[in-house]
C-alpha positions as semicolon CSV with decimal commas, in nm:
position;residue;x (nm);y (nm);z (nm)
1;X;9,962;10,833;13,105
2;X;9,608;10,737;12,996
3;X;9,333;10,901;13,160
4;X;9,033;10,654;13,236
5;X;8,707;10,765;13,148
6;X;8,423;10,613;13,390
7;X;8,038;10,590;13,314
8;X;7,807;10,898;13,371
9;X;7,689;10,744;13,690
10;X;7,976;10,723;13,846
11;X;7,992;11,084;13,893
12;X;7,855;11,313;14,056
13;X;7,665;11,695;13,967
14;X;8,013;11,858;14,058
15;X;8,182;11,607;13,819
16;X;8,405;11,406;14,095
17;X;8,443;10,992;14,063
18;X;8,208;10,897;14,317
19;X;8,370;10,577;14,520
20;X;8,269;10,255;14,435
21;X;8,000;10,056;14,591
22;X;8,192;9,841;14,779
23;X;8,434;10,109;14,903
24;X;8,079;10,206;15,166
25;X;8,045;9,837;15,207
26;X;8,422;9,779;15,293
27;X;8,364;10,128;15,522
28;X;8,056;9,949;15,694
29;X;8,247;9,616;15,752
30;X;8,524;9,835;15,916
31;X;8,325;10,046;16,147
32;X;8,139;9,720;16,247
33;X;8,240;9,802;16,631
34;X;8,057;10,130;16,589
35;X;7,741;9,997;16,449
36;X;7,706;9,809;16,724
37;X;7,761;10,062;17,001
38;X;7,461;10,208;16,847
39;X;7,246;9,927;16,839
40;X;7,310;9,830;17,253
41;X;7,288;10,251;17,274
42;X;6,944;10,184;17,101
43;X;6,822;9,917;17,325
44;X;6,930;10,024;17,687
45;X;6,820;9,781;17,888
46;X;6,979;9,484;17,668
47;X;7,295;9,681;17,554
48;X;7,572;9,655;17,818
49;X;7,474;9,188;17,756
50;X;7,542;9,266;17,355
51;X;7,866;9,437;17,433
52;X;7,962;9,149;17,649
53;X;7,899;8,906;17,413
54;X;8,099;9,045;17,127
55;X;8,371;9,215;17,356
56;X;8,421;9,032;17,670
57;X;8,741;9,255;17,713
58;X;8,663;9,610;17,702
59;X;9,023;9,678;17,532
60;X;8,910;9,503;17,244
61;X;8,614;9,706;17,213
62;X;8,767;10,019;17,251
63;X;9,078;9,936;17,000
64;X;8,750;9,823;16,749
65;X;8,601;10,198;16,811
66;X;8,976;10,355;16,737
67;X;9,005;10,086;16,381
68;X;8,658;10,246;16,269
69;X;8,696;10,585;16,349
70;X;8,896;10,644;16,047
71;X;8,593;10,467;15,861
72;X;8,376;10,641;15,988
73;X;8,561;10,991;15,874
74;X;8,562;10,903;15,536
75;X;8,220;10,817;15,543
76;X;8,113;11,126;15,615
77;X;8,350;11,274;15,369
78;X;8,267;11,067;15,085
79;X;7,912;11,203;15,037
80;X;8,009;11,579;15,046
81;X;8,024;11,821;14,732
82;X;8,406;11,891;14,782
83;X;8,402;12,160;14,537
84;X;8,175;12,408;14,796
85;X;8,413;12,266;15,029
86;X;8,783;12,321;14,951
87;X;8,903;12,177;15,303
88;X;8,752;11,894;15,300
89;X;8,854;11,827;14,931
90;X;9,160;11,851;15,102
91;X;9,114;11,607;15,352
92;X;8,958;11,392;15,103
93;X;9,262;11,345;14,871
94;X;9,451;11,222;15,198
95;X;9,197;10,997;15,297
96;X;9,354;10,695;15,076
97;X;9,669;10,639;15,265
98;X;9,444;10,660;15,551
99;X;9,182;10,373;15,452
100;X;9,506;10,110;15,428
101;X;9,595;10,267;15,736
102;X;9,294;10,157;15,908
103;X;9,212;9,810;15,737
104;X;9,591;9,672;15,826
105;X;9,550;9,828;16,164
106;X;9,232;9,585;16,196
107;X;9,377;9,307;16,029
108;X;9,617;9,377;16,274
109;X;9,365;9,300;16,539
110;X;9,216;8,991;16,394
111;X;9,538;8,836;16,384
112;X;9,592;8,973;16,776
113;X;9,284;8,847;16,844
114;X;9,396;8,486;16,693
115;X;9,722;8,508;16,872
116;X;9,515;8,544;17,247
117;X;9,298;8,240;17,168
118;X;9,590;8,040;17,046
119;X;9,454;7,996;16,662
120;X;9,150;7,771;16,727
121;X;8,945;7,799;16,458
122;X;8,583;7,931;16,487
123;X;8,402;8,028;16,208
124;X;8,338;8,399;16,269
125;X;8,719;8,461;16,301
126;X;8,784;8,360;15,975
127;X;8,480;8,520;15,828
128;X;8,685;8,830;15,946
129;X;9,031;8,762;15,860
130;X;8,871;8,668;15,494
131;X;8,669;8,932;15,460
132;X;8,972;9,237;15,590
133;X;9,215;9,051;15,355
134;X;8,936;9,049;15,074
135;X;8,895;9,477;15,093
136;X;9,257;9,556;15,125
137;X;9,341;9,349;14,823
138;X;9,021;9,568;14,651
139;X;9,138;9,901;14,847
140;X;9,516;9,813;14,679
141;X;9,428;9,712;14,368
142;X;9,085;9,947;14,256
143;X;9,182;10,185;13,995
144;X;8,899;10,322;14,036
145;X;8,879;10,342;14,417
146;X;9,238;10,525;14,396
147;X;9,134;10,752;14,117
148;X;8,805;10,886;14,332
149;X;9,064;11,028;14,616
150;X;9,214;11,268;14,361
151;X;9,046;11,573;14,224
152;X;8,949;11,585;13,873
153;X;9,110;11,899;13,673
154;X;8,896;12,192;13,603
């Protein structure tokens, strides 16, 4: 089996693959629900009206916060030096099964979400549904996304 060599940038002082860019942009789009419990956290006196526009139903905001959390995780662990940190290199290099775990559990949703409002079209479903489709084809298909989650031989 080949070994594939990646740029100089694309690691980091430690010498691990650093993810690709749009693994923390798929991450963002996934912890959307999050992002914006922190913006109506930010503005109290307008933030219970911004949850109610984007999640009439709290169950749908709720099930958003548990699709993200996972997200959110490997956020977190994706910027640390996991060679000062052996446990979470360990939790790192089982975050991959994890990240498909999480983006079909929210395509999951969208297509939930479709089912309750009986298919009708409307642009910012589909946005969605396109977009969650878009990263797990990337998050299947990266070599270089699935080569980051293992450890590099010393």
């Amino acid at each position: 089996m080949a070994i594939k060599i990646y740029p100089l940038q694309f690691y980091t002082q430690s010498g691990d693959l650093k993810p690709p860019t749009y693994f923390y942009c798929g991450l963002l789009f996934l912890a959307r629900t999050w992002a914006l419990l922190i913006i109506s956290l930010v503005s109290r006196e307008t933030g219970n009206k911004l949850l109610g526009i984007f999640y009439p139903d709290k169950i749908h905001f709720y099930l958003g916060l548990a699709s993200g959390l996972i997200a959110i995780l490997l956020f977190l662990l994706s910027g640390r030096d996991h060679d000062k940190h052996p446990f979470i290199c360990k939790i790192w290099q089982k975050g991959y099964p994890f990240l498909l775990i999480s983006i079909c559990f929210d395509l999951g949703l969208q297509l939930y979400y479709l089912y309750l409002d009986k298919f009708q079209y409307s642009v910012e479903a589909s946005i969605q549904l396109v977009l969650i489709i878009w990263l797990l084809l990337f998050c299947t298909r990266s070599k270089h996304l699935k080569t980051s989650f293992k450890r590099a031989e010393r």
